[in-house]
Tab-separated table of C-alpha atoms in Angstrom:
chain	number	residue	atom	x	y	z
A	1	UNK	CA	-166.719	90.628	-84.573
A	2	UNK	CA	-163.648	91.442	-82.405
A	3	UNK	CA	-160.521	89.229	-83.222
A	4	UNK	CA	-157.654	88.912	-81.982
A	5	UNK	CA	-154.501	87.923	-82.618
A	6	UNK	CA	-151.388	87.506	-80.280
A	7	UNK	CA	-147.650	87.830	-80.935
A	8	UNK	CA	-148.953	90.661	-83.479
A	9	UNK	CA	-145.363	91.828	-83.207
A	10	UNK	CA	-143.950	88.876	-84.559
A	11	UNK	CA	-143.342	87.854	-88.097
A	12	UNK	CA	-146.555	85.064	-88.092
A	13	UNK	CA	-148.696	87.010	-86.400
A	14	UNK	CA	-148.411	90.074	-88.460
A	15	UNK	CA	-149.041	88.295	-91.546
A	16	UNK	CA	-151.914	86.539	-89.897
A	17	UNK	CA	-153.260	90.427	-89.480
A	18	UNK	CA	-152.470	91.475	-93.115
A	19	UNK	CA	-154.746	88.316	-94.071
A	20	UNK	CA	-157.398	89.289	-91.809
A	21	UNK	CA	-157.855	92.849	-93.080
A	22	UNK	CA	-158.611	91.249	-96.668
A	23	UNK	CA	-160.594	88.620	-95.346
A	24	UNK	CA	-163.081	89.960	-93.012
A	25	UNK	CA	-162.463	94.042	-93.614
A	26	UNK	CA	-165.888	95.211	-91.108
A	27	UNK	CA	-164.476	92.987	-87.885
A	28	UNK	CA	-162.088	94.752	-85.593
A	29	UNK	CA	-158.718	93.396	-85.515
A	30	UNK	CA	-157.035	93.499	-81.913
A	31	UNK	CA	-153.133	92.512	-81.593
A	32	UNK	CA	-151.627	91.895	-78.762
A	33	UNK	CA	-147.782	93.123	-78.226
A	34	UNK	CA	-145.530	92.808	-75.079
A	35	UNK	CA	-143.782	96.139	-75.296
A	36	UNK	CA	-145.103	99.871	-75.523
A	37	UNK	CA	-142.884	100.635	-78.254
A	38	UNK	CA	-144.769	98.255	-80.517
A	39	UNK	CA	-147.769	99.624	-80.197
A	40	UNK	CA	-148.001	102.488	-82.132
A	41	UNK	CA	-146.705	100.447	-85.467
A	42	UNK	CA	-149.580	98.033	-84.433
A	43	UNK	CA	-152.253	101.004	-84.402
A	44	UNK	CA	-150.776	102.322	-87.524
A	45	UNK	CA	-151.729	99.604	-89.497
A	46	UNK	CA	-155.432	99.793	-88.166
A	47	UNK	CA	-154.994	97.240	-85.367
A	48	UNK	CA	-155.953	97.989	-82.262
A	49	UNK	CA	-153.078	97.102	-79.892
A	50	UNK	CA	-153.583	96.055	-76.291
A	51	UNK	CA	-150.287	94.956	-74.144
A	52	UNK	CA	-149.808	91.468	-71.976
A	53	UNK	CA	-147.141	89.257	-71.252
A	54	UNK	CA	-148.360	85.458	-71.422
A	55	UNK	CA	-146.570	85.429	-67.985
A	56	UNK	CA	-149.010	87.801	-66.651
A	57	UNK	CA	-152.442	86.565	-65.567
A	58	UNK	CA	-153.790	89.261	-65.269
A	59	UNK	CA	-153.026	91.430	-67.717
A	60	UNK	CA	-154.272	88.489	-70.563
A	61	UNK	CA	-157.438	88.872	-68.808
A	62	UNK	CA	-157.630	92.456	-69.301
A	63	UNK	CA	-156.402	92.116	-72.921
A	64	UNK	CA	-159.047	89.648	-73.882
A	65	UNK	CA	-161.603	91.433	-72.542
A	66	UNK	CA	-164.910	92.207	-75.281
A	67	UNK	CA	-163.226	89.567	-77.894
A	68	UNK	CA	-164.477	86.640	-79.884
A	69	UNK	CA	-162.179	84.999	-81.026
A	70	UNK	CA	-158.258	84.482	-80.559
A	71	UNK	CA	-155.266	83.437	-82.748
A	72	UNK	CA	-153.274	82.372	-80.084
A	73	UNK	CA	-149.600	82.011	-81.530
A	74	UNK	CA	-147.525	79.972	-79.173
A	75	UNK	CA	-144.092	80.479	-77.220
A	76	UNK	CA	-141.638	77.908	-76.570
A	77	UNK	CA	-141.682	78.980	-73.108
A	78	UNK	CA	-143.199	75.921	-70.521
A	79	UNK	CA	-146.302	76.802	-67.900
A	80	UNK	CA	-147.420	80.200	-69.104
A	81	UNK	CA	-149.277	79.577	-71.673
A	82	UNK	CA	-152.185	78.199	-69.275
A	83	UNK	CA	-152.764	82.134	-68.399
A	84	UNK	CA	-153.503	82.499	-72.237
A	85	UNK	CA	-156.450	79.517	-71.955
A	86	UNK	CA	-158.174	80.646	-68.497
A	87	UNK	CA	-158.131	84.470	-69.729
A	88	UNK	CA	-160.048	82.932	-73.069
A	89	UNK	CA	-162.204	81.017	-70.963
A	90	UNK	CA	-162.812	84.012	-68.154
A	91	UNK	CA	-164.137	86.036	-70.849
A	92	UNK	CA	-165.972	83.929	-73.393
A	93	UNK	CA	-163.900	83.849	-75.756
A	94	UNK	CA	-166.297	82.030	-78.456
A	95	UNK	CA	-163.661	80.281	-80.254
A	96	UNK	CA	-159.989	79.624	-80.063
A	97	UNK	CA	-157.180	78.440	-82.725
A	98	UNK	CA	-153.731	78.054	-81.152
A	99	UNK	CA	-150.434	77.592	-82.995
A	100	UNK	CA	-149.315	73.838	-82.143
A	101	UNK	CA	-146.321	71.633	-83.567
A	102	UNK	CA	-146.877	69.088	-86.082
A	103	UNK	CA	-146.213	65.295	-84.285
A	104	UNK	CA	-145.652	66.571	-80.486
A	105	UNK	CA	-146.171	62.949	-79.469
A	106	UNK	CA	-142.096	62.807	-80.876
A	107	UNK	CA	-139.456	65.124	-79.396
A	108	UNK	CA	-139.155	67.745	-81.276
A	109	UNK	CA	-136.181	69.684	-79.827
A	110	UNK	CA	-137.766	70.512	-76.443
A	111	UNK	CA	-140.513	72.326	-77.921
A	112	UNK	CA	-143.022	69.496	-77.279
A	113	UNK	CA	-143.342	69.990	-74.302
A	114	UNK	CA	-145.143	73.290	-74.321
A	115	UNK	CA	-147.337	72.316	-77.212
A	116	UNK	CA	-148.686	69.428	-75.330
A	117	UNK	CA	-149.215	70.910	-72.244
A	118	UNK	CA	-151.215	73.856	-73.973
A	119	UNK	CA	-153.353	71.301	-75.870
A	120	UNK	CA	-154.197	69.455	-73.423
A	121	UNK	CA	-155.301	72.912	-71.402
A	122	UNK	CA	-157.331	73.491	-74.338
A	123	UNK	CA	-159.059	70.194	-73.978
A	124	UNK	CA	-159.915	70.883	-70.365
A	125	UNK	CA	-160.911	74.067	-70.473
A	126	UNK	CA	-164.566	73.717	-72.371
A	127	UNK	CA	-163.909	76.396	-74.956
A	128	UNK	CA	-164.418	75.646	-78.772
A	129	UNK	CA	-161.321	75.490	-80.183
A	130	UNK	CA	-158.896	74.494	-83.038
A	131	UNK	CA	-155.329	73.202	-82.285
A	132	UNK	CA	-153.083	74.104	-85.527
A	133	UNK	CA	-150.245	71.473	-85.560
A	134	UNK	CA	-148.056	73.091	-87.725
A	135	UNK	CA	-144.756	71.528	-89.461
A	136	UNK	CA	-141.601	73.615	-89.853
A	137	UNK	CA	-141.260	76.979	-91.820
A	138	UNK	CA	-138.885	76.720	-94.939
A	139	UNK	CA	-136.475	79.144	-93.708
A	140	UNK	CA	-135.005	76.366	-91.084
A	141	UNK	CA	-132.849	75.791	-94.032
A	142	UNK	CA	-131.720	79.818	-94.615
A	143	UNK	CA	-128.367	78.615	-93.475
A	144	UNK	CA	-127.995	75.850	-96.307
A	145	UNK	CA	-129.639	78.423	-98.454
A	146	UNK	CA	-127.383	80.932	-98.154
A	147	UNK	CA	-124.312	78.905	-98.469
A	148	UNK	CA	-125.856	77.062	-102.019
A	149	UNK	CA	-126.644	80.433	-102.933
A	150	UNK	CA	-123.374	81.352	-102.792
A	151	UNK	CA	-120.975	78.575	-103.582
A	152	UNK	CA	-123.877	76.201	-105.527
A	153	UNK	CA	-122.654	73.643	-103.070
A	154	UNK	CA	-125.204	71.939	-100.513
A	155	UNK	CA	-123.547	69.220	-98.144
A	156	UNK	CA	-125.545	67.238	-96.436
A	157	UNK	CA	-125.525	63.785	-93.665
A	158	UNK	CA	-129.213	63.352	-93.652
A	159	UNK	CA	-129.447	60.399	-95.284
A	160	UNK	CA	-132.400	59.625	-96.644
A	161	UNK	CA	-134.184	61.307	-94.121
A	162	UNK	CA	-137.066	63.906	-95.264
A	163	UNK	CA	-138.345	66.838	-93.592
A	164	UNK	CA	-141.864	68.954	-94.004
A	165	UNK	CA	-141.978	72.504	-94.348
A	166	UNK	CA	-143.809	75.391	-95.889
A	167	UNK	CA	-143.532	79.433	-95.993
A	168	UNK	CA	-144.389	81.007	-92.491
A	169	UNK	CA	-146.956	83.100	-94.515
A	170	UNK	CA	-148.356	80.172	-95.837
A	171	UNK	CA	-149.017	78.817	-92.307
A	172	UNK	CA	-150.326	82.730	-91.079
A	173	UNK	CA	-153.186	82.657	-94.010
A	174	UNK	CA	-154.225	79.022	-92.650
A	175	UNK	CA	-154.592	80.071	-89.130
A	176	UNK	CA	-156.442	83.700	-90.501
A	177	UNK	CA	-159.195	81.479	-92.691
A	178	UNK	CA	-159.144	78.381	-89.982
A	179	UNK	CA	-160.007	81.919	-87.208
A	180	UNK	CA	-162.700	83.889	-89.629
A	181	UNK	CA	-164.461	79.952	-90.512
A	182	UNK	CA	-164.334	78.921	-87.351
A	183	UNK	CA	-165.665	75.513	-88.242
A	184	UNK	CA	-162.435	73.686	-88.574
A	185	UNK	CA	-162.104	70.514	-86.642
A	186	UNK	CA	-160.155	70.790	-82.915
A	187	UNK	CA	-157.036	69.322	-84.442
A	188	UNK	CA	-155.691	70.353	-88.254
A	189	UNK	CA	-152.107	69.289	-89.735
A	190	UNK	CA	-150.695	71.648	-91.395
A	191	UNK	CA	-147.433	70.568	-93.411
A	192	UNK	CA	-145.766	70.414	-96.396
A	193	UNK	CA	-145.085	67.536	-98.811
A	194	UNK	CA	-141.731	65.765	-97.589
A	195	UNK	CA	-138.506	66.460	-99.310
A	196	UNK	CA	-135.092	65.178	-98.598
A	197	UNK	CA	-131.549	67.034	-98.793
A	198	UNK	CA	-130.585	66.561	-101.883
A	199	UNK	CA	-134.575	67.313	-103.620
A	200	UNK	CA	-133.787	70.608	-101.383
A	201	UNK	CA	-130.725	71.086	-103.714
A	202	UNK	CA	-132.477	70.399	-106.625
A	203	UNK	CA	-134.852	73.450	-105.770
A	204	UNK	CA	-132.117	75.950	-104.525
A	205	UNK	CA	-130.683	75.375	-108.099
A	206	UNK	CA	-134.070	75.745	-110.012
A	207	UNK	CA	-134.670	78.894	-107.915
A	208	UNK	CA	-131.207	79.985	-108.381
A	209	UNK	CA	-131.125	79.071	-112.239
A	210	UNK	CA	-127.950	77.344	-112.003
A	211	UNK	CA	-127.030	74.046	-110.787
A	212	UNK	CA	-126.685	73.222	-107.160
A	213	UNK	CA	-124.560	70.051	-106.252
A	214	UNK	CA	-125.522	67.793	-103.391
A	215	UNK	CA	-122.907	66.020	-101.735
A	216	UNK	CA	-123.161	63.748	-98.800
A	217	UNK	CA	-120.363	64.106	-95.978
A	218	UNK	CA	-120.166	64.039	-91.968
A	219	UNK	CA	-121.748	66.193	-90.046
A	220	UNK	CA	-118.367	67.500	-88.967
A	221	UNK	CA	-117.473	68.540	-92.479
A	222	UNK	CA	-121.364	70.248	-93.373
A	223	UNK	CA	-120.695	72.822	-90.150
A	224	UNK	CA	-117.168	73.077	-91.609
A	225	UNK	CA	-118.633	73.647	-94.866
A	226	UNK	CA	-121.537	76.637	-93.417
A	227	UNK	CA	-118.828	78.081	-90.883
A	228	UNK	CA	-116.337	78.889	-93.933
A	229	UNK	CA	-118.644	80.426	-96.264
A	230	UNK	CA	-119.452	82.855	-93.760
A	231	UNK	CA	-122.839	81.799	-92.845
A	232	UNK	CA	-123.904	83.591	-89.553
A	233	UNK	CA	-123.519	80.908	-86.308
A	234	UNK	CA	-127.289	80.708	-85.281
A	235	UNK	CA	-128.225	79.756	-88.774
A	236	UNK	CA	-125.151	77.050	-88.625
A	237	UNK	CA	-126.443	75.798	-86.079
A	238	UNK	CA	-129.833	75.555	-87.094
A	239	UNK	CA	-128.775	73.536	-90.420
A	240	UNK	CA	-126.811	70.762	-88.489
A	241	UNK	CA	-129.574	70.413	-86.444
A	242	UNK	CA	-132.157	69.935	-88.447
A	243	UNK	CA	-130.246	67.884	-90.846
A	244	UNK	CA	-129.329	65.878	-87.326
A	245	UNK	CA	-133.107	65.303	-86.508
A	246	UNK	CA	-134.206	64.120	-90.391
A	247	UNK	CA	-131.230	61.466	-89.945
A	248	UNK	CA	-132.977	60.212	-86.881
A	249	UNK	CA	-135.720	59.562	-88.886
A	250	UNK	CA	-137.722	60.056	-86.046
A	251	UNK	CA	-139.879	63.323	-86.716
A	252	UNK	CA	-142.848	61.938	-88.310
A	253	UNK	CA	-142.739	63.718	-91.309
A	254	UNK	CA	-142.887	60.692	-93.983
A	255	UNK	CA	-146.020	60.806	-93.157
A	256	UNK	CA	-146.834	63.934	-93.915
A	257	UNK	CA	-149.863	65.043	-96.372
A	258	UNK	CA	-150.257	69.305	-97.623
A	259	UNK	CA	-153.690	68.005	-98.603
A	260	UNK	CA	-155.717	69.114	-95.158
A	261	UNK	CA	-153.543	72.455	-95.617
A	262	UNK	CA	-154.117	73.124	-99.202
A	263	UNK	CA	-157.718	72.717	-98.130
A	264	UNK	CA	-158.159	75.501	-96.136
A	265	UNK	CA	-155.655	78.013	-98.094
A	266	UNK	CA	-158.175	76.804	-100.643
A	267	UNK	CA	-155.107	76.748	-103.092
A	268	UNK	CA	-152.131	74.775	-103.639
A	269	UNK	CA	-148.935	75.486	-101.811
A	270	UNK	CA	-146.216	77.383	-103.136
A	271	UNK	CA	-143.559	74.673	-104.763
A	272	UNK	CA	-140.400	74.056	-103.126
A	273	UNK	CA	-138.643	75.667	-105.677
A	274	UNK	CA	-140.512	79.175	-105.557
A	275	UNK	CA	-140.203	79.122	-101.856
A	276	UNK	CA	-136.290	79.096	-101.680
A	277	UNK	CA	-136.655	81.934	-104.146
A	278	UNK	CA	-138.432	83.842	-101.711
A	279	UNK	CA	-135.522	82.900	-99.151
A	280	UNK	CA	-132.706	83.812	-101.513
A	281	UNK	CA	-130.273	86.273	-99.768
């Protein structure tokens, strides 16, 4: 069995890899990369590396050629993604999981958009498939993280509102079993058991073994907070924005249940707690 999984550069897709090695050790594992330069880490790890840009028609054609099935790990990126489907479908690709969003029928900063046009491609274009609608990855909240870590502080202007996440490799061992079964239904959620702000808090402490203290203020003064303790600007502005969208309420993820995810790791998640450790600067 020839598998194959794309974005093998990137930090999902290479765990997804690592599972598959221990999973199914006699199939050949296939990668695909977007830059030479990659490729010879790829083939060093026993992964067969073959190069395409999802932008390129053509060469995602060539790429899939002689495999059976894809993990197909999405871009944020509008449009190209259809190139990904018809180069599946052009060479019979027998089956097909592909790296949604969990709730894309909400915004979801923009990157709805793609998700639902590359399910809906999926739908159309007669191949067996699995759409993964995955919730967020824990390190959204590095930023907070790194400033409870080190001033055992965590502001916050969420509210009550609660967001889902689990660890990225977590979410790569998921789409490696849901890939190797291939008997999962066409749509799986994937998430995490809610949590608000201040449970967050609660965990940084446990995993930092002393307390944290969770104070609700504006947004204003939470960036304020971030910016001064030296936390780098991307992550900044990753933590007011995600605090932002679980004040809105309006992501879905009360709702959300690890129990369809726990059933295919075929274990329990790792606790909120021991996942900030893993985070810990």
């Amino acid at each position: 069995m020839n598998i194959m999984v794309t974005g093998a550069a990137g930090g999902y897709g290479s765990a997804a890899l690592t599972v598959l090695k221990d999973l199914v050790p006699t199939a050949t594992l296939y990668g695909l990369v977007r830059h030479h330069n990659q490729v010879a880490t790829l083939e060093a790890q026993g992964v067969h590396a073959r190069l395409g840009d999802y932008a390129d028609a053509g060469a995602m054609v060539a790429a899939f050629k002689g495999i059976d099935r894809v993990l197909f790990v999405s871009t944020p990126q509008p449009d190209i993604q259809q190139n990904v489907v018809q180069a599946a479908k052009t060479n019979h690709v027998s089956y097909i999981a592909y790296t949604s969003i969990y709730a894309p029928d909400l915004p979801q900063f923009g990157l709805e958009i793609s998700h639902r046009q590359t399910e809906q491609w999926l739908r159309d274009s007669g191949l067996h498939y699995t759409i993964l609608r995955n919730a967020w990855y824990t390190r959204v909240q590095q930023g907070l993280i790194n400033l409870a870590a080190k001033t055992h502080q965590l502001p916050y202007f969420s509210g009550d509102g609660v967001i889902s996440s689990a660890l990225r490799r977590e979410y790569a061992e998921a789409g490696a079993r849901v890939i190797v079964a291939a008997t999962a239904s066409p749509i799986v959620t994937l998430a995490g058991k809610p949590y608000t702000y201040p449970e967050l808090g609660t965990a940084i402490g446990t995993a930092l073994g002393a307390p944290v203290t969770s104070t609700a203020v504006s947004e204003t003064e939470t960036k304020a907070q971030l910016t001064q303790a030296g936390v780098d600007a991307t992550l900044v502005g990753m933590a007011v924005a995600y605090q932002d969208y679980t004040r809105k309420g309006q992501n879905g993820e009360a709702a959300a249940d690890p129990t369809e995810f726990e059933r295919i790791l075929g274990h329990p998640l790792t606790p909120l707690a021991a996942a900030v450790k893993e985070l810990l600067p």
